[in-house]
GROMACS .gro file of C-alpha atoms in nm:
model
   99
    1MET     CA    1  -0.557   1.041  -0.127
    2THR     CA    2  -0.279   0.784  -0.092
    3GLN     CA    3  -0.213   0.623   0.240
    4ASN     CA    4   0.142   0.591   0.376
    5ARG     CA    5   0.201   0.223   0.456
    6ARG     CA    6   0.519   0.293   0.652
    7GLU     CA    7   0.512   0.286   1.028
    8HIS     CA    8   0.824   0.510   1.054
    9GLU     CA    9   0.907   0.819   0.849
   10ARG     CA   10   1.214   0.771   0.630
   11THR     CA   11   1.503   1.016   0.615
   12ALA     CA   12   1.703   1.080   0.296
   13ILE     CA   13   2.058   0.958   0.354
   14ASN     CA   14   2.359   0.835   0.160
   15LEU     CA   15   2.542   0.552   0.332
   16ARG     CA   16   2.769   0.285   0.190
   17ALA     CA   17   2.635  -0.066   0.236
   18ARG     CA   18   2.646  -0.423   0.112
   19TRP     CA   19   2.378  -0.688   0.100
   20GLU     CA   20   2.355  -1.059   0.041
   21GLY     CA   21   2.061  -1.254  -0.092
   22ILE     CA   22   1.974  -1.517  -0.351
   23SER     CA   23   2.184  -1.338  -0.617
   24GLY     CA   24   2.497  -1.331  -0.395
   25GLN     CA   25   2.675  -1.043  -0.221
   26GLN     CA   26   2.641  -0.693  -0.370
   27GLU     CA   27   2.781  -0.346  -0.294
   28CYS     CA   28   2.516  -0.074  -0.268
   29ARG     CA   29   2.412   0.259  -0.113
   30ILE     CA   30   2.128   0.332   0.127
   31GLY     CA   31   1.911   0.610  -0.018
   32ASP     CA   32   1.673   0.654   0.273
   33LEU     CA   33   1.652   0.510   0.621
   34ALA     CA   34   1.408   0.469   0.908
   35ILE     CA   35   1.386   0.255   1.218
   36GLY     CA   36   1.160   0.017   1.026
   37GLY     CA   37   1.344  -0.010   0.695
   38CYS     CA   38   1.535   0.152   0.412
   39PHE     CA   39   1.567   0.186   0.036
   40VAL     CA   40   1.867   0.001  -0.107
   41ASP     CA   41   2.012   0.159  -0.423
   42SER     CA   42   2.121  -0.151  -0.614
   43MET     CA   43   2.116  -0.262  -0.976
   44SER     CA   44   2.087  -0.629  -0.874
   45ARG     CA   45   1.762  -0.819  -0.894
   46VAL     CA   46   1.567  -0.928  -0.585
   47GLU     CA   47   1.235  -1.101  -0.527
   48ILE     CA   48   0.950  -0.953  -0.322
   49GLY     CA   49   0.947  -1.140   0.010
   50GLU     CA   50   1.314  -1.237  -0.017
   51ILE     CA   51   1.506  -1.219   0.311
   52VAL     CA   52   1.842  -1.044   0.274
   53SER     CA   53   2.134  -0.970   0.503
   54LEU     CA   54   2.238  -0.604   0.495
   55GLU     CA   55   2.544  -0.431   0.641
   56ILE     CA   56   2.540  -0.052   0.666
   57GLU     CA   57   2.861   0.144   0.717
   58LEU     CA   58   2.794   0.384   1.003
   59PRO     CA   59   2.948   0.733   1.013
   60SER     CA   60   3.192   0.592   1.276
   61GLY     CA   61   3.326   0.349   1.012
   62GLU     CA   62   3.176   0.045   1.187
   63TRP     CA   63   2.954  -0.194   0.993
   64MET     CA   64   2.608  -0.266   1.136
   65PRO     CA   65   2.454  -0.599   1.029
   66LEU     CA   66   2.077  -0.608   0.978
   67ARG     CA   67   1.825  -0.846   0.827
   68GLY     CA   68   1.524  -0.752   0.622
   69GLU     CA   69   1.246  -0.857   0.391
   70VAL     CA   70   1.218  -0.710   0.041
   71THR     CA   71   0.887  -0.522   0.020
   72THR     CA   72   0.922  -0.340  -0.314
   73SER     CA   73   1.154  -0.367  -0.612
   74GLN     CA   74   1.234  -0.133  -0.900
   75GLU     CA   75   1.445  -0.308  -1.161
   76ALA     CA   76   1.789  -0.147  -1.211
   77VAL     CA   77   1.707   0.112  -0.939
   78GLY     CA   78   1.680  -0.065  -0.605
   79PHE     CA   79   1.444  -0.209  -0.349
   80GLY     CA   80   1.259  -0.134  -0.028
   81LEU     CA   81   1.359  -0.336   0.273
   82LYS     CA   82   1.162  -0.384   0.595
   83PHE     CA   83   1.389  -0.464   0.888
   84ILE     CA   84   1.304  -0.782   1.076
   85PHE     CA   85   1.434  -0.912   1.406
   86LEU     CA   86   1.582  -0.576   1.519
   87THR     CA   87   1.765  -0.597   1.850
   88GLU     CA   88   1.758  -0.309   2.099
   89ASP     CA   89   2.123  -0.232   2.013
   90GLU     CA   90   2.046  -0.220   1.639
   91GLU     CA   91   1.745   0.006   1.698
   92ARG     CA   92   1.957   0.235   1.918
   93ALA     CA   93   2.233   0.253   1.650
   94LEU     CA   94   1.974   0.337   1.381
   95LYS     CA   95   1.830   0.616   1.597
   96GLU     CA   96   2.181   0.763   1.640
   97VAL     CA   97   2.234   0.767   1.262
   98LEU     CA   98   1.895   0.932   1.211
   99ASN     CA   99   1.955   1.209   1.467
   0.00000   0.00000   0.00000
Protein backbone atom coordinates (compact mmCIF):
# COMPACT_ATOMS: atom_id res chain seq x y z
CA MET A 1 0.00 0.00 0.00
CA THR A 2 1.38 3.43 -0.88
CA GLN A 3 1.19 6.22 1.63
CA ASN A 4 -0.02 9.69 0.62
CA ARG A 5 2.69 12.18 1.63
CA ARG A 6 0.43 15.19 1.11
CA GLU A 7 -1.09 16.94 4.07
CA HIS A 8 -3.93 18.41 1.95
CA GLU A 9 -5.95 16.68 -0.77
CA ARG A 10 -5.39 18.20 -4.21
CA THR A 11 -8.19 19.22 -6.56
CA ALA A 12 -7.89 18.95 -10.36
CA ILE A 13 -7.99 22.46 -11.79
CA ASN A 14 -6.86 24.39 -14.84
CA LEU A 15 -5.59 27.87 -14.03
CA ARG A 16 -3.25 30.13 -15.95
CA ALA A 17 -0.06 30.93 -14.06
CA ARG A 18 3.54 32.04 -14.37
CA TRP A 19 6.57 31.15 -12.32
CA GLU A 20 10.11 32.38 -11.88
CA GLY A 21 13.12 30.41 -10.74
CA ILE A 22 16.72 29.73 -11.69
CA SER A 23 15.77 29.26 -15.37
CA GLY A 24 13.96 32.64 -15.54
CA GLN A 25 10.27 33.51 -15.85
CA GLN A 26 7.96 30.97 -17.51
CA GLU A 27 4.26 30.82 -18.48
CA CYS A 28 2.46 27.70 -17.24
CA ARG A 29 -0.83 26.13 -16.10
CA ILE A 30 -1.76 24.76 -12.69
CA GLY A 31 -3.00 21.18 -13.07
CA ASP A 32 -4.02 20.53 -9.49
CA LEU A 33 -4.20 22.66 -6.38
CA ALA A 34 -4.45 22.34 -2.60
CA ILE A 35 -3.85 24.60 0.37
CA GLY A 36 -0.39 23.06 0.72
CA GLY A 37 0.79 23.02 -2.89
CA CYS A 38 0.10 22.41 -6.56
CA PHE A 39 1.32 20.74 -9.73
CA VAL A 40 2.77 23.18 -12.25
CA ASP A 41 2.38 22.09 -15.89
CA SER A 42 5.61 23.43 -17.39
CA MET A 43 8.13 22.20 -19.94
CA SER A 44 10.95 24.11 -18.22
CA ARG A 45 13.52 22.41 -16.04
CA VAL A 46 13.63 22.88 -12.26
CA GLU A 47 15.74 21.41 -9.47
CA ILE A 48 14.31 19.54 -6.47
CA GLY A 49 14.52 21.91 -3.50
CA GLU A 50 14.55 25.01 -5.71
CA ILE A 51 12.50 27.93 -4.37
CA VAL A 52 10.29 29.51 -7.03
CA SER A 53 7.92 32.46 -7.15
CA LEU A 54 4.52 31.56 -8.59
CA GLU A 55 1.62 33.79 -9.64
CA ILE A 56 -1.77 32.16 -10.20
CA GLU A 57 -4.51 33.94 -12.13
CA LEU A 58 -7.64 33.69 -10.00
CA PRO A 59 -11.11 33.33 -11.57
CA SER A 60 -11.62 37.04 -10.70
CA GLY A 61 -8.73 37.93 -13.05
CA GLU A 62 -6.45 38.99 -10.18
CA TRP A 63 -2.98 37.47 -9.86
CA MET A 64 -2.09 35.85 -6.54
CA PRO A 65 1.65 35.68 -5.76
CA LEU A 66 2.90 32.62 -3.88
CA ARG A 67 6.26 31.07 -3.05
CA GLY A 68 7.08 27.41 -3.02
CA GLU A 69 9.68 24.69 -2.93
CA VAL A 70 9.97 22.17 -5.76
CA THR A 71 9.27 18.71 -4.33
CA THR A 72 9.02 16.59 -7.50
CA SER A 73 9.94 17.08 -11.14
CA GLN A 74 8.93 15.27 -14.32
CA GLU A 75 11.02 16.45 -17.26
CA ALA A 76 8.96 18.09 -20.03
CA VAL A 77 5.76 17.57 -17.96
CA GLY A 78 5.94 19.73 -14.86
CA PHE A 79 6.71 19.80 -11.16
CA GLY A 80 5.16 19.55 -7.73
CA LEU A 81 5.38 22.64 -5.58
CA LYS A 82 4.92 22.87 -1.81
CA PHE A 83 3.79 26.33 -0.74
CA ILE A 84 5.96 28.00 1.87
CA PHE A 85 5.36 31.13 3.92
CA LEU A 86 1.58 31.25 3.21
CA THR A 87 -0.11 34.28 4.72
CA GLU A 88 -3.65 34.10 6.10
CA ASP A 89 -4.89 36.11 3.09
CA GLU A 90 -3.21 33.72 0.64
CA GLU A 91 -4.65 30.70 2.43
CA ARG A 92 -8.12 32.30 2.40
CA ALA A 93 -7.83 33.06 -1.36
CA LEU A 94 -6.76 29.45 -2.07
CA LYS A 95 -9.73 28.11 -0.10
CA GLU A 96 -12.08 30.30 -2.17
CA VAL A 97 -10.64 28.92 -5.42
CA LEU A 98 -11.00 25.36 -4.13
CA ASN A 99 -14.64 25.77 -3.06
